[in-house]
Short mmCIF file of C-alpha atoms in Angstrom, two decimals:
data_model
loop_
_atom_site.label_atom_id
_atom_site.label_comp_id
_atom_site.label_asym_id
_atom_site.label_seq_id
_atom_site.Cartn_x
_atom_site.Cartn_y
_atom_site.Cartn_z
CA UNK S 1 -4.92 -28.89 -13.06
CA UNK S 2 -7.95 -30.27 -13.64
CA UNK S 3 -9.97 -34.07 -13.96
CA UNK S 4 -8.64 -34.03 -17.49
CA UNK S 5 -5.16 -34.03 -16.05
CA UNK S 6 -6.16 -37.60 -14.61
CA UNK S 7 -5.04 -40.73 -16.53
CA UNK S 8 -8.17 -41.48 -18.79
CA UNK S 9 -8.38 -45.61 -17.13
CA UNK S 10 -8.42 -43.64 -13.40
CA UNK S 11 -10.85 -40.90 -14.46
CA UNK S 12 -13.04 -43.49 -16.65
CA UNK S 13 -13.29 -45.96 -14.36
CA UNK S 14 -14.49 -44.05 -10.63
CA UNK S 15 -16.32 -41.32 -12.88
CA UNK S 16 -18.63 -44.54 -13.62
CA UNK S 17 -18.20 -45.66 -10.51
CA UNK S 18 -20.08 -42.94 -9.28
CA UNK S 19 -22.27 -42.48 -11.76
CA UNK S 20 -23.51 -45.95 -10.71
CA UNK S 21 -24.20 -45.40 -7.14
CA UNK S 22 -25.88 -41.96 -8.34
CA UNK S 23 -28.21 -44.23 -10.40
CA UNK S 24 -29.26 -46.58 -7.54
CA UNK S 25 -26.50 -49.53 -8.68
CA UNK S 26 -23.78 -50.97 -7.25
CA UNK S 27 -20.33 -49.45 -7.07
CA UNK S 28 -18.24 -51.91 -4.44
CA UNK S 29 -14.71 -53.72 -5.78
CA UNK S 30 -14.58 -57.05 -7.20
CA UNK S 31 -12.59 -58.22 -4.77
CA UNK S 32 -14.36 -56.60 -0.83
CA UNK S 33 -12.26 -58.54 1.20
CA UNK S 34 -9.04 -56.11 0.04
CA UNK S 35 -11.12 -52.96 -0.97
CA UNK S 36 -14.79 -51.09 0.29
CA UNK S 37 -17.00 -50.85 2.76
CA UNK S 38 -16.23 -55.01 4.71
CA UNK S 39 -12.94 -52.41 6.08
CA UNK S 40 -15.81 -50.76 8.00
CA UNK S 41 -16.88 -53.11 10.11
CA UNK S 42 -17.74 -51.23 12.84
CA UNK S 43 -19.92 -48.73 10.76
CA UNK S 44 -23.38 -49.44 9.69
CA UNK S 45 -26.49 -47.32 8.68
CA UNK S 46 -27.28 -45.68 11.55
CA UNK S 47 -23.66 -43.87 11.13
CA UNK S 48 -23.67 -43.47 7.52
CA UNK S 49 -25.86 -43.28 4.21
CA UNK S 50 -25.89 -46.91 3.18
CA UNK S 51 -24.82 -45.65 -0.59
CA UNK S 52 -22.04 -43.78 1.04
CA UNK S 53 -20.68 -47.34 2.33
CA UNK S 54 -21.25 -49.30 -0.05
CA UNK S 55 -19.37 -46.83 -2.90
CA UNK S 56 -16.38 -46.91 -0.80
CA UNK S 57 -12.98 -47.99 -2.96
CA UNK S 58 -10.50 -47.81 -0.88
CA UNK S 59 -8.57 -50.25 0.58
CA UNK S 60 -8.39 -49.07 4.78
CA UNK S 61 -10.23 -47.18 7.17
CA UNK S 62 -7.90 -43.84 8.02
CA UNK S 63 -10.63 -42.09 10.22
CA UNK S 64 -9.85 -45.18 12.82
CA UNK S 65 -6.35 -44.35 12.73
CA UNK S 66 -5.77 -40.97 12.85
CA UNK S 67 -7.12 -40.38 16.22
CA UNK S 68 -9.23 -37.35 15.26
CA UNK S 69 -10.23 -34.85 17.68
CA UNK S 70 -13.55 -32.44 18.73
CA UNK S 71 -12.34 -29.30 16.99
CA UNK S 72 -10.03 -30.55 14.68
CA UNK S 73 -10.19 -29.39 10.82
CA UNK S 74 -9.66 -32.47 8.84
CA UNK S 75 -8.72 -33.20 4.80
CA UNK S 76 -9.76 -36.25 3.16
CA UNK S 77 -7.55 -35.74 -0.43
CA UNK S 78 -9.06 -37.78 -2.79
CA UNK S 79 -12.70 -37.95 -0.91
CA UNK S 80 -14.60 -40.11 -3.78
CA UNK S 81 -18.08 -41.16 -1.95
CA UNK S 82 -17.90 -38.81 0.84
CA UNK S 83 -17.67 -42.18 3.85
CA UNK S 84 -14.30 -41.04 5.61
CA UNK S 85 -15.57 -37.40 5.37
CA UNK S 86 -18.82 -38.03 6.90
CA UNK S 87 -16.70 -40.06 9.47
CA UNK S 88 -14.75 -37.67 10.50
CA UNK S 89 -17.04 -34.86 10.61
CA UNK S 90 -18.97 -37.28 13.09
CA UNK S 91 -15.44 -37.67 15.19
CA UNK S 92 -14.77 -33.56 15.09
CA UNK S 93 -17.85 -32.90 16.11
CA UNK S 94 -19.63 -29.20 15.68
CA UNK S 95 -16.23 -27.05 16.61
CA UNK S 96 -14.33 -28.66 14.20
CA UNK S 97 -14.81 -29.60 9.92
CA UNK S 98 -14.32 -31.43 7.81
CA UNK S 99 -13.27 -30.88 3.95
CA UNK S 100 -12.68 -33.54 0.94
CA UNK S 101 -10.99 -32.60 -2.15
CA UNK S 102 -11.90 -34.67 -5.06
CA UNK S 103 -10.49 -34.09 -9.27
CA UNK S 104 -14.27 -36.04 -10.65
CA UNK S 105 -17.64 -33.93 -10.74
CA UNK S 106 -19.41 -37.19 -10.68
CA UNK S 107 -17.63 -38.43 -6.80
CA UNK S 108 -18.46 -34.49 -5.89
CA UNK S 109 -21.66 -35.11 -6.90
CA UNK S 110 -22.25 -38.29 -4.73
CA UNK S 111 -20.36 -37.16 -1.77
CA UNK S 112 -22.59 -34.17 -1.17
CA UNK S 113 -25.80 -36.05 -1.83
CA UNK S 114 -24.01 -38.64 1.06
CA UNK S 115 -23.26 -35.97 2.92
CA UNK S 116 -26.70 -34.51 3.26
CA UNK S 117 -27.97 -37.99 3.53
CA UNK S 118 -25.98 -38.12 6.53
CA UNK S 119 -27.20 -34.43 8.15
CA UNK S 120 -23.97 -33.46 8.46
CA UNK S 121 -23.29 -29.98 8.03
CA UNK S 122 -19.61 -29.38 9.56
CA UNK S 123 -18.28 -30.11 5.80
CA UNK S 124 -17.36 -29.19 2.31
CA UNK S 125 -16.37 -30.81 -0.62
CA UNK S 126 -13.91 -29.44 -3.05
CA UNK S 127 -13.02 -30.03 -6.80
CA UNK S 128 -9.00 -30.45 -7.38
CA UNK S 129 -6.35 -32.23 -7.77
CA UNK S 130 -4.20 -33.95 -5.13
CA UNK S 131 -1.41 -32.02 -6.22
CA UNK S 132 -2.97 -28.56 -6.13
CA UNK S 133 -5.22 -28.48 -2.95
CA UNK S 134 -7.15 -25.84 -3.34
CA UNK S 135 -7.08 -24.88 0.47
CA UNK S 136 -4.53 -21.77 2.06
CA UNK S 137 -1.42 -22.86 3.50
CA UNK S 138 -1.75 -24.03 7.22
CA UNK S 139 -5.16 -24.66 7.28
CA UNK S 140 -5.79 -28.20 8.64
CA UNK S 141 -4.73 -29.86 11.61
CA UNK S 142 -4.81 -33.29 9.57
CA UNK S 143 -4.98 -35.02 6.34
CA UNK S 144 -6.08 -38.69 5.55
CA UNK S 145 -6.43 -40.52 2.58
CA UNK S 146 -8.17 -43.88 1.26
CA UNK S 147 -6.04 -45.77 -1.63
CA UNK S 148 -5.70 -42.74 -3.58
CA UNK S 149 -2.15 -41.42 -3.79
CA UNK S 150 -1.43 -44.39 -5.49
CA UNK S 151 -3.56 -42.86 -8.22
CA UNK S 152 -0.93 -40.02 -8.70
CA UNK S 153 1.76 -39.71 -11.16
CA UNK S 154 3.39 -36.87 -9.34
CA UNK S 155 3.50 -38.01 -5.80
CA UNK S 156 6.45 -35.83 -4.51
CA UNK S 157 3.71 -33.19 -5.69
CA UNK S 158 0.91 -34.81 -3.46
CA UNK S 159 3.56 -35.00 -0.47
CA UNK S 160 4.61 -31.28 -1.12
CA UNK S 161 0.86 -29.97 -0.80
CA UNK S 162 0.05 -32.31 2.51
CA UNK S 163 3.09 -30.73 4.02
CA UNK S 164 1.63 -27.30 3.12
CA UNK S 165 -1.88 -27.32 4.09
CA UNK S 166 -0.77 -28.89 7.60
CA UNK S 167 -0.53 -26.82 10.46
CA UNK S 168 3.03 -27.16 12.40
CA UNK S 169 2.14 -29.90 13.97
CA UNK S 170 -0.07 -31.64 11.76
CA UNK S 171 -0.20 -35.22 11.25
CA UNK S 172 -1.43 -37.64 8.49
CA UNK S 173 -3.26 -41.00 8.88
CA UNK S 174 -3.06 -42.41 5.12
CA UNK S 175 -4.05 -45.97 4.26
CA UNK S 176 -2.44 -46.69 0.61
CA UNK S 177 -1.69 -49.87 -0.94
CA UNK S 178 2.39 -50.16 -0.86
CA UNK S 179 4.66 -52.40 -2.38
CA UNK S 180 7.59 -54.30 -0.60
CA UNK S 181 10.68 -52.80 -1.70
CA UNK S 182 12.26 -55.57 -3.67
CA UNK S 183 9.52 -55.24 -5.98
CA UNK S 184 10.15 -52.99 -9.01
CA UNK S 185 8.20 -50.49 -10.95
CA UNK S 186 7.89 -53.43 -13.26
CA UNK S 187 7.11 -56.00 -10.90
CA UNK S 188 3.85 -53.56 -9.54
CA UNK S 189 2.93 -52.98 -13.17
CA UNK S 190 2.69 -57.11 -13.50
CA UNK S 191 0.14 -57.44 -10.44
CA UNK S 192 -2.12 -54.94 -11.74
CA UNK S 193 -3.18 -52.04 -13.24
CA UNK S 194 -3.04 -48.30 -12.09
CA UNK S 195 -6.64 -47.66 -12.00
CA UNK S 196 -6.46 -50.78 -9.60
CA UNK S 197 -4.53 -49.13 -6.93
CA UNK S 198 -1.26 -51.51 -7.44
CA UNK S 199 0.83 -50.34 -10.44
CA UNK S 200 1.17 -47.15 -9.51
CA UNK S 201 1.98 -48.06 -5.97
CA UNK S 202 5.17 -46.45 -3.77
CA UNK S 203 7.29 -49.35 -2.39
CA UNK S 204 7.55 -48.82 1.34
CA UNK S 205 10.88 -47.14 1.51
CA UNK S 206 9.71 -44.76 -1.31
CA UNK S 207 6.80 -43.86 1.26
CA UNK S 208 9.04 -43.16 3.68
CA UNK S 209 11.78 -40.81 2.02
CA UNK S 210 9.83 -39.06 -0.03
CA UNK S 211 7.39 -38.26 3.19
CA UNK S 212 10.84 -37.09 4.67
CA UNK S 213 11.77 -35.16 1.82
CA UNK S 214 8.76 -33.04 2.10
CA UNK S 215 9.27 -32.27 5.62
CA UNK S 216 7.98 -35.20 7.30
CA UNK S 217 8.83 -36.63 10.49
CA UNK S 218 8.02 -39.77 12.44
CA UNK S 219 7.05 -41.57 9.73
CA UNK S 220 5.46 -45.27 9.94
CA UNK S 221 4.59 -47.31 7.43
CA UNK S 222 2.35 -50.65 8.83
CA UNK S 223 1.18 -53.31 5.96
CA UNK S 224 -2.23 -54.40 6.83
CA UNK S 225 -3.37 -57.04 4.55
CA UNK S 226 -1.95 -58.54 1.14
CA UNK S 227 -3.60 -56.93 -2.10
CA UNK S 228 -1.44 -58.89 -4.58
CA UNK S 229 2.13 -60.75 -3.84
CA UNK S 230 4.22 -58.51 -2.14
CA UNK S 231 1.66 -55.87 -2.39
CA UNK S 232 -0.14 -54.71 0.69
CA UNK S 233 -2.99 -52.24 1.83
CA UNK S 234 -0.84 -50.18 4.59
CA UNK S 235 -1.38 -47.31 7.28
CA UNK S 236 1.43 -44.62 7.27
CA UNK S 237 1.45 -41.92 9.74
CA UNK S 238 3.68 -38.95 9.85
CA UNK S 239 3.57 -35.61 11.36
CA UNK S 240 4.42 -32.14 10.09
#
């Protein structure tokens, strides 16, 4: 699989996202009180690359939820910018790394020019797909993820892939957006668009058993803030 696998509204519109912060412009949301960098209010310049905040599209903060630790290997799926990988490099310190796997050349592009912005050197970014990581099985202690599995139109696939890449063990710290679950497919699709982060969005009991169904236990799902009616940016933690 490759970025051409992507639906051409998700690839189009973050390819020219970062394209734009490449160029010196703005890439933030229209709407930063649900989505970017005001979810980071504890992190300024001195912590990160100013363009590597201000391109950030997601709609949470998973490095201040999954309680990272020195040593730890870490996997940001869906990386865009480079912020939470620079973040969590930071929080795993020399001993441990930090990779991000991202489908668009252009949000490669941006997160290593962040990254070495930033002077951090405990990290690599990777091109794939969410679905086909290309890491070996067992090889992180913990994956996160910033409003980006929404994105996927195979998300038992996405699931299947954290499970594998975890160590026994392993834990996730995602922040998605997620529906409540009397909203259907239909309903989501009304409230906005899939390249927006909501049609495409898992209602919160979908969360939970598919998580389960690829081997997941403990699994949490905590809304956060509204994104649209009955639509909410959420945390959900699980461990392998």
């Amino acid at each position: 699989m490759t970025s051409s696998d992507l639906r051409p509204d998700v690839r189009d519109k973050y390819a020219a996202a970062a394209a734009a912060a490449l160029e010196g412009g703005c890439c933030a949301p229209s709407d930063p009180g649900v989505i970017g960098a005001t979810l980071y209010a504890d992190v300024g310049p001195d912590v990160v690359p100013d363009t590597a905040l201000l391109s950030s599209l997601g709609c949470g903060n998973p490095t201040a939820v999954a309680a990272l630790a020195p040593g730890e290997t870490v996997l940001d799926l869906g990386s865009g910018g480079g912020l939470d990988v620079i973040l969590s490099a930071r929080r795993v310190g020399p001993a441990g790394r930090a990779y991000g796997v991202d489908a668009l050349p252009e949000m490669l592009e941006l997160a290593r020019q962040n990254a070495a912005e930033a002077g951090v050197t405990n990290v690599e970014f990777l091109e794939g797909m969410l679905e086909e990581v290309p890491l070996p099985d067992a090889s992180v202690d913990v994956v996160i993820s910033n409003c980006v599995i929404n994105l996927s139109e195979d998300k038992p696939a996405v699931f299947a892939e954290m499970a594998r890449v975890l160590r026994t063990g392993g834990r996730i710290g995602v922040s998605d957006v997620v529906a409540e679950d009397r909203l259907t497919a239909a309903d989501r699709a009304e409230r906005g668009s899939y390249a927006d982060c909501v049609a495409g969005a898992l209602s919160e009991s979908e969360y939970r058993e598919l998580l389960r169904a690829a081997g997941f236990r403990d699994v949490t799902v905590e809304f956060t803030h509204a994104v649209a009616e009955g639509m909410h940016g959420a945390i959900v933690r699980a461990a392998r």
